PDB file of C-alpha atoms and ligand atoms in Angstrom:
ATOM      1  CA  UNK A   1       0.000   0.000   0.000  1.00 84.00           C
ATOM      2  CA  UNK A   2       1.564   3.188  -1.154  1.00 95.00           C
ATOM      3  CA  UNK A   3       4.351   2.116  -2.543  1.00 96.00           C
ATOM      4  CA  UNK A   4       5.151   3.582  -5.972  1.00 96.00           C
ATOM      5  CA  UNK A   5       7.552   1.572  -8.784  1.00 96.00           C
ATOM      6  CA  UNK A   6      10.994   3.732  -9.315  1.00 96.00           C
ATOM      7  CA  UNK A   7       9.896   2.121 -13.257  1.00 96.00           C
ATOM      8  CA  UNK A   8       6.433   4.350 -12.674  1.00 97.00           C
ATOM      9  CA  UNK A   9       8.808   7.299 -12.173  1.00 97.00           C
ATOM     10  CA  UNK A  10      11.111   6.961 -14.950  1.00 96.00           C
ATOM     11  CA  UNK A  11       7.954   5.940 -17.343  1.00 97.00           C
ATOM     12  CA  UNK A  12       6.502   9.601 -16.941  1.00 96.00           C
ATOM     13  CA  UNK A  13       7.075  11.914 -19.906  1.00 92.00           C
ATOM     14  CA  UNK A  14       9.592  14.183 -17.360  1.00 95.00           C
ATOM     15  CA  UNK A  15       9.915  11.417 -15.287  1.00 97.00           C
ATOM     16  CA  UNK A  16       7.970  13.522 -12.114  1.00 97.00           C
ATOM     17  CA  UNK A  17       4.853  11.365 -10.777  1.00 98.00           C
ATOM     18  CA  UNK A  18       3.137  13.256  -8.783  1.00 97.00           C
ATOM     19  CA  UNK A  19       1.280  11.627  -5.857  1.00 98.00           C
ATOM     20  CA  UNK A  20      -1.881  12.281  -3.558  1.00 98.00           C
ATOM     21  CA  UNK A  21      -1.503  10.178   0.013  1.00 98.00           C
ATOM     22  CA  UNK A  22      -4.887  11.035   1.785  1.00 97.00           C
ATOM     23  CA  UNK A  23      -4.798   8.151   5.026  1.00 97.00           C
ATOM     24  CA  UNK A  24      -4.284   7.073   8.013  1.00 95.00           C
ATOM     25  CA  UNK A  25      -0.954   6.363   9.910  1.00 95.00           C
ATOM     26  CA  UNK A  26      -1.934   3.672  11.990  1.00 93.00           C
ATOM     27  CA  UNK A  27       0.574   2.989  13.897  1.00 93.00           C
ATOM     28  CA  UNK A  28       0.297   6.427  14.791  1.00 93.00           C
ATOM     29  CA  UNK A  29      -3.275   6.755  15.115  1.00 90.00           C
ATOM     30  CA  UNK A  30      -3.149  10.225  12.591  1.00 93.00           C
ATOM     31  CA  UNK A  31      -4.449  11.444   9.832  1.00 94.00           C
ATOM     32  CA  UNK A  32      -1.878  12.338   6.694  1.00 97.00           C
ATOM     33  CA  UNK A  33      -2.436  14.595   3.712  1.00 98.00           C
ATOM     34  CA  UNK A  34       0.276  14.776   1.350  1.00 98.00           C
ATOM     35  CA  UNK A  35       1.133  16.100  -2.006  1.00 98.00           C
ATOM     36  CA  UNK A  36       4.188  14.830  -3.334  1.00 98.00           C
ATOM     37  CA  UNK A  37       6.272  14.846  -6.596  1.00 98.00           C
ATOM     38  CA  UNK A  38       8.725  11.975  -6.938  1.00 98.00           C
ATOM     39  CA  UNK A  39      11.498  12.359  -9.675  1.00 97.00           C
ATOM     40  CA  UNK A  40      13.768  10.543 -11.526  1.00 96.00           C
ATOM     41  CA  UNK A  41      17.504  11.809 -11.060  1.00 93.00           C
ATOM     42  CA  UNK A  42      19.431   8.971 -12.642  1.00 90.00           C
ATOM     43  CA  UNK A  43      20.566   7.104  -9.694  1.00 88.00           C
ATOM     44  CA  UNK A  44      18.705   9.276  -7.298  1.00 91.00           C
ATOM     45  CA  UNK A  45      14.918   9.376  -6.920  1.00 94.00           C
ATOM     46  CA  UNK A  46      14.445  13.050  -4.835  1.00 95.00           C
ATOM     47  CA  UNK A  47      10.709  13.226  -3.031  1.00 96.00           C
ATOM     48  CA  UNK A  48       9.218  16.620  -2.360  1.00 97.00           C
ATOM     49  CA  UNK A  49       6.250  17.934  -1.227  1.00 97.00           C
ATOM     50  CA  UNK A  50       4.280  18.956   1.991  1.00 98.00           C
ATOM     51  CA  UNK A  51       1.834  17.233   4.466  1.00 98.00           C
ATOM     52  CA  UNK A  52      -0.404  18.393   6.654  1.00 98.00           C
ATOM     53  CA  UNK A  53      -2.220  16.423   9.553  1.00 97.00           C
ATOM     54  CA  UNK A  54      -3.741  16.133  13.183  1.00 95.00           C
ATOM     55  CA  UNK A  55      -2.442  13.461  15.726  1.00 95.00           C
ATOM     56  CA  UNK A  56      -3.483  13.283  19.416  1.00 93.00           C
ATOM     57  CA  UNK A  57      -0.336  13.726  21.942  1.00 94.00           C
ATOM     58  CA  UNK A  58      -0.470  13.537  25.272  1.00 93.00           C
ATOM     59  CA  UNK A  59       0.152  16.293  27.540  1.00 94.00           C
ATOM     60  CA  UNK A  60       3.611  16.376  29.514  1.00 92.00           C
ATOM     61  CA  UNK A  61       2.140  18.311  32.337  1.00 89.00           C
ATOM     62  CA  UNK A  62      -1.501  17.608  32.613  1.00 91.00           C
ATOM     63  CA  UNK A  63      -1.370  14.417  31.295  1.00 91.00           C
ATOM     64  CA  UNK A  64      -4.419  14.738  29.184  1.00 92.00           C
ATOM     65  CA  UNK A  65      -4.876  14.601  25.144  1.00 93.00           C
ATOM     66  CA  UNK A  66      -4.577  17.343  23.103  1.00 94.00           C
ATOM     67  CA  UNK A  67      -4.820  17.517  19.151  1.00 94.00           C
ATOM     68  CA  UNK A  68      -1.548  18.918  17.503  1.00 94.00           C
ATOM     69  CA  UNK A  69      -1.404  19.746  13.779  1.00 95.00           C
ATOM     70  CA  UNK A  70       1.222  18.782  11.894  1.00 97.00           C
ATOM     71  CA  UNK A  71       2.870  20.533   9.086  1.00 97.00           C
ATOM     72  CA  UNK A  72       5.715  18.701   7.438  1.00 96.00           C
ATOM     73  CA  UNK A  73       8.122  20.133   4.245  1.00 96.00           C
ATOM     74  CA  UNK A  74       9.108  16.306   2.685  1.00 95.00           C
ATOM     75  CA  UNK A  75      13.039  16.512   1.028  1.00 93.00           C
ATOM     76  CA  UNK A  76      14.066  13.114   0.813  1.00 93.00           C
ATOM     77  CA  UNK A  77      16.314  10.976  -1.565  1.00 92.00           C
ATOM     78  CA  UNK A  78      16.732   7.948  -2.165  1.00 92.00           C
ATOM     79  CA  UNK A  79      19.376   6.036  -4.155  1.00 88.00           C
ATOM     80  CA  UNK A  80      18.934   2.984  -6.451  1.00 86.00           C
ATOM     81  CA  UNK A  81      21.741   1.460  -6.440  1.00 77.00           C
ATOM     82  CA  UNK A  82      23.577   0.719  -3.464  1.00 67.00           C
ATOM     83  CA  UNK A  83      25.734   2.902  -1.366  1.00 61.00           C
ATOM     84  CA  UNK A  84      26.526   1.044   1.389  1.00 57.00           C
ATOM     85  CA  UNK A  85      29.625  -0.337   0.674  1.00 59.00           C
ATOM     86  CA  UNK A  86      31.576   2.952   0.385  1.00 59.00           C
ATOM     87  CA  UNK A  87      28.908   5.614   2.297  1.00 59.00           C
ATOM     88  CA  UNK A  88      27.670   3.171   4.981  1.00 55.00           C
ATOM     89  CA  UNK A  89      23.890   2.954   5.245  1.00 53.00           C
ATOM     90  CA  UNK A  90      23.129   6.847   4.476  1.00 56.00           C
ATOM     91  CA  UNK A  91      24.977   9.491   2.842  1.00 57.00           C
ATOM     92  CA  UNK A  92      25.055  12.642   3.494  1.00 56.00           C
ATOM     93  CA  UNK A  93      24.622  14.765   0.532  1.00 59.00           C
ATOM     94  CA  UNK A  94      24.838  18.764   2.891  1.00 55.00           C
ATOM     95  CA  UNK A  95      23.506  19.410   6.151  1.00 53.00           C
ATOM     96  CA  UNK A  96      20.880  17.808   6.809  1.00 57.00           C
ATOM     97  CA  UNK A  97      20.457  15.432   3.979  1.00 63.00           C
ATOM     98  CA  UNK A  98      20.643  12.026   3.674  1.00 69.00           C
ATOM     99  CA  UNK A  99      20.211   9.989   1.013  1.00 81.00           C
ATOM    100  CA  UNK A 100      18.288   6.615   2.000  1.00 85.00           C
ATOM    101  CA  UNK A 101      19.602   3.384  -0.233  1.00 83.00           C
ATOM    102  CA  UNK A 102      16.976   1.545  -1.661  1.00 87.00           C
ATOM    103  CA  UNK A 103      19.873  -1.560  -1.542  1.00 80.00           C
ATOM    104  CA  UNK A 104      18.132  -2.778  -5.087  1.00 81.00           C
ATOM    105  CA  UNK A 105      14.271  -2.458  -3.963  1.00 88.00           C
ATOM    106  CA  UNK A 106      12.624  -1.276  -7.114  1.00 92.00           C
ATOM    107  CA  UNK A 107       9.909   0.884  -5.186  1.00 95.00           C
ATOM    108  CA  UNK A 108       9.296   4.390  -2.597  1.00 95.00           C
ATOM    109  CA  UNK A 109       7.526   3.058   0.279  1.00 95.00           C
ATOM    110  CA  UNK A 110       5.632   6.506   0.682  1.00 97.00           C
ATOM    111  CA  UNK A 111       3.684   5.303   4.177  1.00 97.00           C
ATOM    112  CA  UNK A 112       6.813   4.659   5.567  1.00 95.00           C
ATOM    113  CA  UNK A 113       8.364   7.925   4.609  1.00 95.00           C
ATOM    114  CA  UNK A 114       5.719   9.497   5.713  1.00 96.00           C
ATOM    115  CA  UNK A 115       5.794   7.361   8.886  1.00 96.00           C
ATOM    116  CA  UNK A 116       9.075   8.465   9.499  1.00 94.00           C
ATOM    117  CA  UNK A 117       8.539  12.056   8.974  1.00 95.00           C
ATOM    118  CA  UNK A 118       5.929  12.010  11.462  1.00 95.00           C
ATOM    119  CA  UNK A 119       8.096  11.303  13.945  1.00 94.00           C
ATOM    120  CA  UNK A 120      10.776  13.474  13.361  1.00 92.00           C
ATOM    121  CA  UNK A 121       7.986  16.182  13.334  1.00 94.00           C
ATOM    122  CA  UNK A 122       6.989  15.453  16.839  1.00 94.00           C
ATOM    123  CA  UNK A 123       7.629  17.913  19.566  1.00 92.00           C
ATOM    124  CA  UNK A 124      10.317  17.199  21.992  1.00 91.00           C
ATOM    125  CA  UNK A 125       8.010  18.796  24.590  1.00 91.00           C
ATOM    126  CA  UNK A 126       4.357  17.966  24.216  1.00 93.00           C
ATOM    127  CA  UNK A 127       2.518  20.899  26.117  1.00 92.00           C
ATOM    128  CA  UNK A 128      -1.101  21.028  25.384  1.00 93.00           C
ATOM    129  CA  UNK A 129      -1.179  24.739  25.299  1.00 88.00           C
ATOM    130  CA  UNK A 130      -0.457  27.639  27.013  1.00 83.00           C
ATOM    131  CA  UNK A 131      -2.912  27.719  29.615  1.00 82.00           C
ATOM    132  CA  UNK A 132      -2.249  24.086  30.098  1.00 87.00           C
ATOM    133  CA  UNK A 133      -4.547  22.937  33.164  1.00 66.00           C
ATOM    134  CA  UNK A 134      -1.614  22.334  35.502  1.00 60.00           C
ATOM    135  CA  UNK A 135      -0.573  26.137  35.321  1.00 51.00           C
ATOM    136  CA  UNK A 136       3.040  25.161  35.851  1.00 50.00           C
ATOM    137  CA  UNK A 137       5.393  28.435  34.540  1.00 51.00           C
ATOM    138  CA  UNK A 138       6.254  27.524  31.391  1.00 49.00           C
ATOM    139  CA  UNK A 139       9.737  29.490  30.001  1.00 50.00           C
ATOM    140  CA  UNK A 140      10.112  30.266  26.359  1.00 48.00           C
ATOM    141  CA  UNK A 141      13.322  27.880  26.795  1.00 48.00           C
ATOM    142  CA  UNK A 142      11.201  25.000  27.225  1.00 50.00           C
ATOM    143  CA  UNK A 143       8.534  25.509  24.501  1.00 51.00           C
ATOM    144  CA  UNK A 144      10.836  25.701  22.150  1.00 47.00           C
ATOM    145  CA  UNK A 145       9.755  23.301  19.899  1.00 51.00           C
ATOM    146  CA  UNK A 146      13.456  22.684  17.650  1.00 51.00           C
ATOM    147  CA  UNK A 147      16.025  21.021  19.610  1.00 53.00           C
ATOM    148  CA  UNK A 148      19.165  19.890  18.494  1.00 57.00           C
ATOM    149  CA  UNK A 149      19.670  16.943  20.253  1.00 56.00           C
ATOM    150  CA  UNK A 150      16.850  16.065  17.823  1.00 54.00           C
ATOM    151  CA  UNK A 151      19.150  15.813  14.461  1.00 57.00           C
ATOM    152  CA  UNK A 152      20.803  12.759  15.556  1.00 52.00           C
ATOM    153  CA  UNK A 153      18.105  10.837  14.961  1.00 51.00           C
ATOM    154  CA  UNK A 154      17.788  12.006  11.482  1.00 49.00           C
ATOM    155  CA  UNK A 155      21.300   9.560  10.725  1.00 50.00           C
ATOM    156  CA  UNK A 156      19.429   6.613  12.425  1.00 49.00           C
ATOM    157  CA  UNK A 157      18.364   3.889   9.605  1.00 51.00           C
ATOM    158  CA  UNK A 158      14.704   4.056   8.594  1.00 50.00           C
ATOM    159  CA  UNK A 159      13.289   0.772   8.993  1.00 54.00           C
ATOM    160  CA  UNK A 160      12.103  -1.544   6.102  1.00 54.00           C
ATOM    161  CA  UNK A 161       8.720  -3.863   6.855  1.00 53.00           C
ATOM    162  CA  UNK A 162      10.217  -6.414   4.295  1.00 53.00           C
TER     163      UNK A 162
HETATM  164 ZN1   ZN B   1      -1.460  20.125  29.669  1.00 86.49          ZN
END
């Protein structure tokens, strides 16, 4: 299920397929829209494109469930051909950017990259608001939602359900 053929790509006349994800996360329990253009780059296929969705977090503080929206810029690339045996399992193309090796699949598992995005997207402090119930002071220091100790798990492997 949402898995596109790399042959899909590279069949379109400017080998760009654009795809419409409209479901469910389930593991997740949330609700993704995404637009996304996949393109053929030779070796590379680069995805791009935006989501947008609602998940249910629980509070830190108050310990109840609040809705948070997500908003998610996708930038991911994948490579076709193996890397591994000179890059390791990702490569990092600039800051930031990792390419993800396919290792000779001949799809984009979009659910999972969307999976995966959803995560990363997650606050590192889930607060259900301002006012939150407990009324604990709250400094801007700890809303802040970007945290680098985050990035590191950017390099970590993304899973394959094989
Ligand atoms: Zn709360």
């Amino acid at each position: 299920m949402h898995k596109i053929l790399i042959e899909d790509i590279e069949s379109e006349p400017n080998k760009i397929l654009h795809y419409s994800f409209d479901d469910c996360i389930e593991e997740l329990n949330c609700k993704i829209s995404a637009e996304l253009d996949l393109q053929a780059l030779g070796d590379f296929i680069e995805v791009k494109g935006h989501a947008v969705g609602k998940i249910n977090l629980t509070c830190d503080r108050c310990l109840s469930e609040y809705e948070y929206n997500l908003d998610i810029d996708i930038d991911e690339t994948y490579a076709k051909t193996s890397l591994k045996d000179e890059y390791g399992q990702e490569l990092e193309l600039k800051n930031g950017q990792f390419v993800t090796d396919l290792d000779g699949e001949d799809e984009i598992d979009i659910y999972n990259l969307l999976y995966q995005s959803v995560i990363l997207a997650l606050p590192n402090k889930k607060v259900c608001g301002i006012n939150c119930s407990e009324g604990m002071f709250v400094s801007d220091e700890s809303m802040q939602v970007h945290d680098d100790r985050m990035d590191i798990f950017k390099t970590i492997k993304i899973e394959r359900k094989d």
